[in-house]
Tab-separated table of C-alpha atoms in Angstrom:
chain	number	residue	atom	x	y	z
U	240	UNK	CA	37.531	3.304	-14.657
U	241	UNK	CA	34.592	4.047	-16.457
U	242	UNK	CA	33.744	6.731	-15.795
U	243	UNK	CA	31.385	9.621	-16.553
U	244	UNK	CA	31.602	12.945	-16.948
U	245	UNK	CA	29.366	16.008	-16.883
U	246	UNK	CA	29.614	20.283	-17.126
U	247	UNK	CA	29.209	22.358	-15.214
U	248	UNK	CA	27.541	21.019	-12.729
U	249	UNK	CA	25.050	24.231	-12.533
U	250	UNK	CA	23.491	26.395	-15.393
U	251	UNK	CA	21.274	29.873	-14.276
U	252	UNK	CA	19.815	31.251	-17.125
U	253	UNK	CA	17.030	33.573	-18.137
U	254	UNK	CA	14.140	32.329	-20.438
U	255	UNK	CA	14.937	32.721	-24.396
U	256	UNK	CA	18.206	31.094	-23.868
U	257	UNK	CA	20.217	28.463	-25.728
U	258	UNK	CA	22.179	26.119	-23.330
U	259	UNK	CA	25.050	23.687	-23.855
U	260	UNK	CA	25.056	20.269	-21.450
U	261	UNK	CA	28.186	18.148	-21.944
U	262	UNK	CA	29.013	14.767	-21.031
U	263	UNK	CA	31.822	13.254	-21.260
U	264	UNK	CA	33.122	9.565	-20.697
U	265	UNK	CA	35.411	6.704	-20.463
U	266	UNK	CA	33.871	3.163	-20.586
U	267	UNK	CA	35.634	-0.057	-21.857
U	268	UNK	CA	33.270	-0.870	-24.467
U	269	UNK	CA	30.733	1.760	-25.487
U	270	UNK	CA	27.157	1.023	-26.523
U	271	UNK	CA	24.926	4.249	-26.106
U	272	UNK	CA	24.784	7.191	-23.891
U	273	UNK	CA	21.589	8.170	-23.084
U	274	UNK	CA	20.366	11.974	-21.226
U	275	UNK	CA	17.657	11.907	-19.000
U	276	UNK	CA	15.266	14.718	-17.067
U	277	UNK	CA	15.616	14.571	-13.175
U	278	UNK	CA	12.671	16.718	-12.002
U	279	UNK	CA	11.282	16.215	-8.102
U	280	UNK	CA	11.316	12.472	-9.053
U	281	UNK	CA	12.254	9.724	-11.482
U	282	UNK	CA	14.588	10.816	-14.106
U	283	UNK	CA	12.495	10.973	-17.908
U	284	UNK	CA	14.295	10.032	-21.130
U	285	UNK	CA	15.526	12.227	-23.352
U	286	UNK	CA	18.014	10.657	-26.102
U	287	UNK	CA	18.908	7.482	-26.400
U	288	UNK	CA	22.576	8.171	-28.967
U	289	UNK	CA	24.645	4.697	-30.346
U	290	UNK	CA	25.787	6.502	-33.874
U	291	UNK	CA	28.655	9.264	-33.819
U	292	UNK	CA	27.001	12.527	-35.616
U	293	UNK	CA	23.469	12.080	-35.960
U	294	UNK	CA	21.763	14.606	-34.105
U	295	UNK	CA	18.384	13.949	-32.940
U	296	UNK	CA	16.164	16.517	-31.809
U	297	UNK	CA	13.393	16.240	-29.922
U	298	UNK	CA	11.168	20.199	-30.139
U	299	UNK	CA	14.145	22.671	-28.405
U	300	UNK	CA	16.086	19.883	-27.765
U	301	UNK	CA	18.348	18.209	-29.122
U	302	UNK	CA	21.799	15.645	-29.068
U	303	UNK	CA	25.035	14.526	-30.541
U	304	UNK	CA	27.574	12.662	-30.355
U	305	UNK	CA	31.218	11.755	-30.798
U	306	UNK	CA	32.956	8.743	-30.843
U	307	UNK	CA	35.743	9.673	-31.574
U	308	UNK	CA	36.115	12.472	-28.678
U	309	UNK	CA	34.267	10.473	-26.363
U	310	UNK	CA	31.441	13.305	-25.736
U	311	UNK	CA	27.650	14.304	-25.743
U	312	UNK	CA	26.214	18.246	-26.100
U	313	UNK	CA	22.642	18.602	-25.341
U	314	UNK	CA	21.896	22.005	-26.270
U	315	UNK	CA	18.029	23.575	-25.423
U	316	UNK	CA	17.268	26.655	-27.288
U	317	UNK	CA	14.469	29.332	-26.092
U	318	UNK	CA	14.753	27.707	-22.864
U	319	UNK	CA	11.673	27.843	-20.236
U	320	UNK	CA	11.129	28.320	-16.791
U	321	UNK	CA	10.009	23.953	-17.312
U	322	UNK	CA	13.493	22.827	-18.524
U	323	UNK	CA	14.512	23.147	-15.227
U	324	UNK	CA	15.858	19.988	-13.796
U	325	UNK	CA	18.669	18.295	-13.365
U	326	UNK	CA	19.889	16.404	-16.358
U	327	UNK	CA	22.326	13.306	-16.213
U	328	UNK	CA	24.261	11.280	-19.025
U	329	UNK	CA	25.012	7.841	-19.349
U	330	UNK	CA	26.462	5.442	-20.803
U	331	UNK	CA	26.178	1.671	-21.542
U	332	UNK	CA	29.154	0.050	-20.854
U	333	UNK	CA	29.027	-3.447	-23.004
U	334	UNK	CA	31.428	-6.203	-21.419
U	335	UNK	CA	29.846	-5.236	-17.684
U	336	UNK	CA	25.761	-4.199	-18.839
U	337	UNK	CA	26.001	-1.465	-16.091
U	338	UNK	CA	24.496	1.631	-17.199
U	339	UNK	CA	27.104	4.192	-15.790
U	340	UNK	CA	25.290	8.443	-14.243
U	341	UNK	CA	27.386	11.327	-14.854
U	342	UNK	CA	26.978	13.756	-11.204
U	343	UNK	CA	24.095	15.307	-13.367
U	344	UNK	CA	24.095	19.004	-14.597
U	345	UNK	CA	21.109	21.203	-12.932
U	346	UNK	CA	20.557	24.088	-14.527
U	347	UNK	CA	18.085	26.807	-13.388
U	348	UNK	CA	15.731	28.293	-15.288
U	349	UNK	CA	14.874	32.580	-13.993
U	350	UNK	CA	12.190	34.476	-15.956
C	204	UNK	CA	-1.913	1.336	-14.318
C	205	UNK	CA	1.768	1.811	-17.056
C	206	UNK	CA	4.909	2.156	-16.544
C	207	UNK	CA	7.007	1.589	-12.932
C	208	UNK	CA	5.666	1.827	-10.386
C	209	UNK	CA	7.274	2.102	-7.198
C	210	UNK	CA	6.055	1.684	-2.813
C	211	UNK	CA	5.645	3.190	-1.067
C	212	UNK	CA	7.173	7.082	-2.093
C	213	UNK	CA	8.174	8.207	1.353
C	214	UNK	CA	9.430	6.240	3.572
C	215	UNK	CA	11.136	7.117	7.788
C	216	UNK	CA	12.770	4.143	9.599
C	217	UNK	CA	14.527	3.279	12.642
C	218	UNK	CA	17.915	1.171	12.641
C	219	UNK	CA	16.364	-0.690	14.017
C	220	UNK	CA	13.043	-2.092	12.095
C	221	UNK	CA	12.839	-4.116	8.592
C	222	UNK	CA	10.808	-3.403	6.167
C	223	UNK	CA	10.351	-3.667	2.563
C	224	UNK	CA	10.331	-1.746	-0.235
C	225	UNK	CA	8.354	-2.592	-3.779
C	226	UNK	CA	8.495	-2.411	-7.545
C	227	UNK	CA	6.391	-3.216	-10.241
C	228	UNK	CA	6.243	-3.185	-14.003
C	229	UNK	CA	3.942	-3.180	-16.615
C	230	UNK	CA	6.014	-3.030	-19.428
C	231	UNK	CA	6.624	-6.615	-20.093
C	232	UNK	CA	9.781	-6.648	-19.780
C	233	UNK	CA	12.822	-9.004	-18.497
C	234	UNK	CA	15.819	-6.913	-16.623
C	235	UNK	CA	14.990	-4.932	-13.121
C	236	UNK	CA	17.323	-2.574	-11.442
C	237	UNK	CA	17.732	-0.676	-7.576
C	238	UNK	CA	19.545	2.661	-7.268
C	239	UNK	CA	20.046	4.396	-4.909
C	240	UNK	CA	20.665	8.298	-5.745
C	241	UNK	CA	22.344	9.876	-2.615
C	242	UNK	CA	21.802	13.771	-2.846
C	243	UNK	CA	25.398	15.421	-5.210
C	244	UNK	CA	26.172	11.959	-5.898
C	245	UNK	CA	25.605	10.521	-9.531
C	246	UNK	CA	23.103	7.052	-9.393
C	247	UNK	CA	24.984	4.157	-7.696
C	248	UNK	CA	22.863	0.281	-9.416
C	249	UNK	CA	22.470	-1.547	-6.377
C	250	UNK	CA	21.390	-5.010	-7.551
C	251	UNK	CA	20.267	-6.166	-11.645
C	252	UNK	CA	17.695	-9.042	-12.464
C	253	UNK	CA	17.556	-10.200	-15.280
C	254	UNK	CA	14.816	-12.795	-16.326
C	255	UNK	CA	14.725	-12.854	-12.436
C	256	UNK	CA	18.329	-13.950	-12.490
C	257	UNK	CA	20.495	-11.437	-10.350
C	258	UNK	CA	23.487	-11.002	-12.468
C	259	UNK	CA	24.808	-7.555	-10.913
C	260	UNK	CA	24.618	-7.171	-7.127
C	261	UNK	CA	27.687	-4.314	-6.528
C	262	UNK	CA	28.987	-4.662	-3.443
C	263	UNK	CA	26.142	-4.003	-1.787
C	264	UNK	CA	26.649	-4.346	1.595
C	265	UNK	CA	24.059	-6.840	3.273
C	266	UNK	CA	21.753	-5.079	5.196
C	267	UNK	CA	20.153	-4.406	1.673
C	268	UNK	CA	18.676	-7.957	0.059
C	269	UNK	CA	16.591	-8.046	-3.160
C	270	UNK	CA	14.181	-10.423	-3.892
C	271	UNK	CA	12.682	-10.704	-8.124
C	272	UNK	CA	9.518	-13.308	-8.044
C	273	UNK	CA	8.724	-13.344	-11.318
C	274	UNK	CA	10.193	-10.531	-13.826
C	275	UNK	CA	7.306	-8.072	-13.246
C	276	UNK	CA	8.204	-7.399	-9.311
C	277	UNK	CA	11.531	-6.425	-7.143
C	278	UNK	CA	11.331	-5.616	-3.596
C	279	UNK	CA	14.276	-4.264	-1.896
C	280	UNK	CA	13.931	-6.078	2.292
C	281	UNK	CA	16.012	-3.836	4.404
C	282	UNK	CA	16.840	-4.211	7.715
C	283	UNK	CA	19.197	-2.296	10.354
C	284	UNK	CA	20.043	0.247	7.898
C	285	UNK	CA	22.542	2.791	8.674
C	286	UNK	CA	21.806	6.910	9.118
C	287	UNK	CA	23.999	7.181	5.133
C	288	UNK	CA	21.318	4.939	3.646
C	289	UNK	CA	18.804	7.865	3.802
C	290	UNK	CA	17.779	8.314	-0.278
C	291	UNK	CA	15.978	7.998	-3.008
C	292	UNK	CA	15.807	4.857	-4.449
C	293	UNK	CA	14.472	4.048	-7.757
C	294	UNK	CA	13.644	1.128	-9.795
C	295	UNK	CA	13.836	1.417	-13.453
C	296	UNK	CA	12.909	-1.833	-15.855
C	297	UNK	CA	14.168	-2.245	-19.215
C	298	UNK	CA	13.281	-5.018	-22.475
C	299	UNK	CA	16.749	-6.552	-21.492
C	300	UNK	CA	19.884	-5.877	-19.278
C	301	UNK	CA	21.996	-5.788	-23.024
C	302	UNK	CA	23.011	-2.468	-24.014
C	303	UNK	CA	21.514	-1.019	-25.906
C	304	UNK	CA	18.358	-0.934	-24.298
C	305	UNK	CA	16.140	2.331	-22.427
C	306	UNK	CA	16.063	1.607	-19.330
C	307	UNK	CA	12.100	3.044	-17.939
C	308	UNK	CA	12.328	4.485	-14.014
C	309	UNK	CA	9.813	4.634	-11.086
C	310	UNK	CA	9.090	8.010	-9.008
C	311	UNK	CA	11.660	6.475	-6.285
C	312	UNK	CA	10.832	5.020	-2.965
C	313	UNK	CA	12.670	8.542	-0.372
C	314	UNK	CA	13.588	6.717	2.706
C	315	UNK	CA	14.452	8.395	5.353
C	316	UNK	CA	17.039	6.498	8.072
C	317	UNK	CA	16.067	7.986	11.652
């Protein structure tokens, strides 16, 4: 059965810290992995990864995919209180066309 | 208006009521999705419509009935729901159903079933 597992499930840090969020997957015919940030509303898109070893960056956020070990990480440097949110990882199965979501990691950044 | 919009944003209904959720996308996409998000559970895919044809219903109970009259509009008709159906219902769209296309989400409808 296809599954996506995120860790940790929750994390509390202080402003300025660096955090690493993990996403591992077992999905038939992997096509892409997506990261979303969800505050008190709909998820907003962060990154889409399809190739191993190529880091994607957007400001203080970056992400990389390892298709051999079947995982991805999302890094946030110099965290701010506005980074507090649930971070969702999702993987597309090419066989079914379904997007499978992990449980999410709840990040709280304290001042 | 741009992006994906959903109405209503909040809905409270009794178990015997009939109501409908509406989603509209202004992105020219060809695929639309309904998701259910319950507390402390991953997003669950309910329905997918590609070019107005349903292609996946994911074993959702029949008390949820989707309708897609055209590629820009998607409805979720609700009847005789249960309290455990209370959740955030999210609509999304993508250029096509096949990956690796990014999905754009609406703000969601927070549904409470009494």
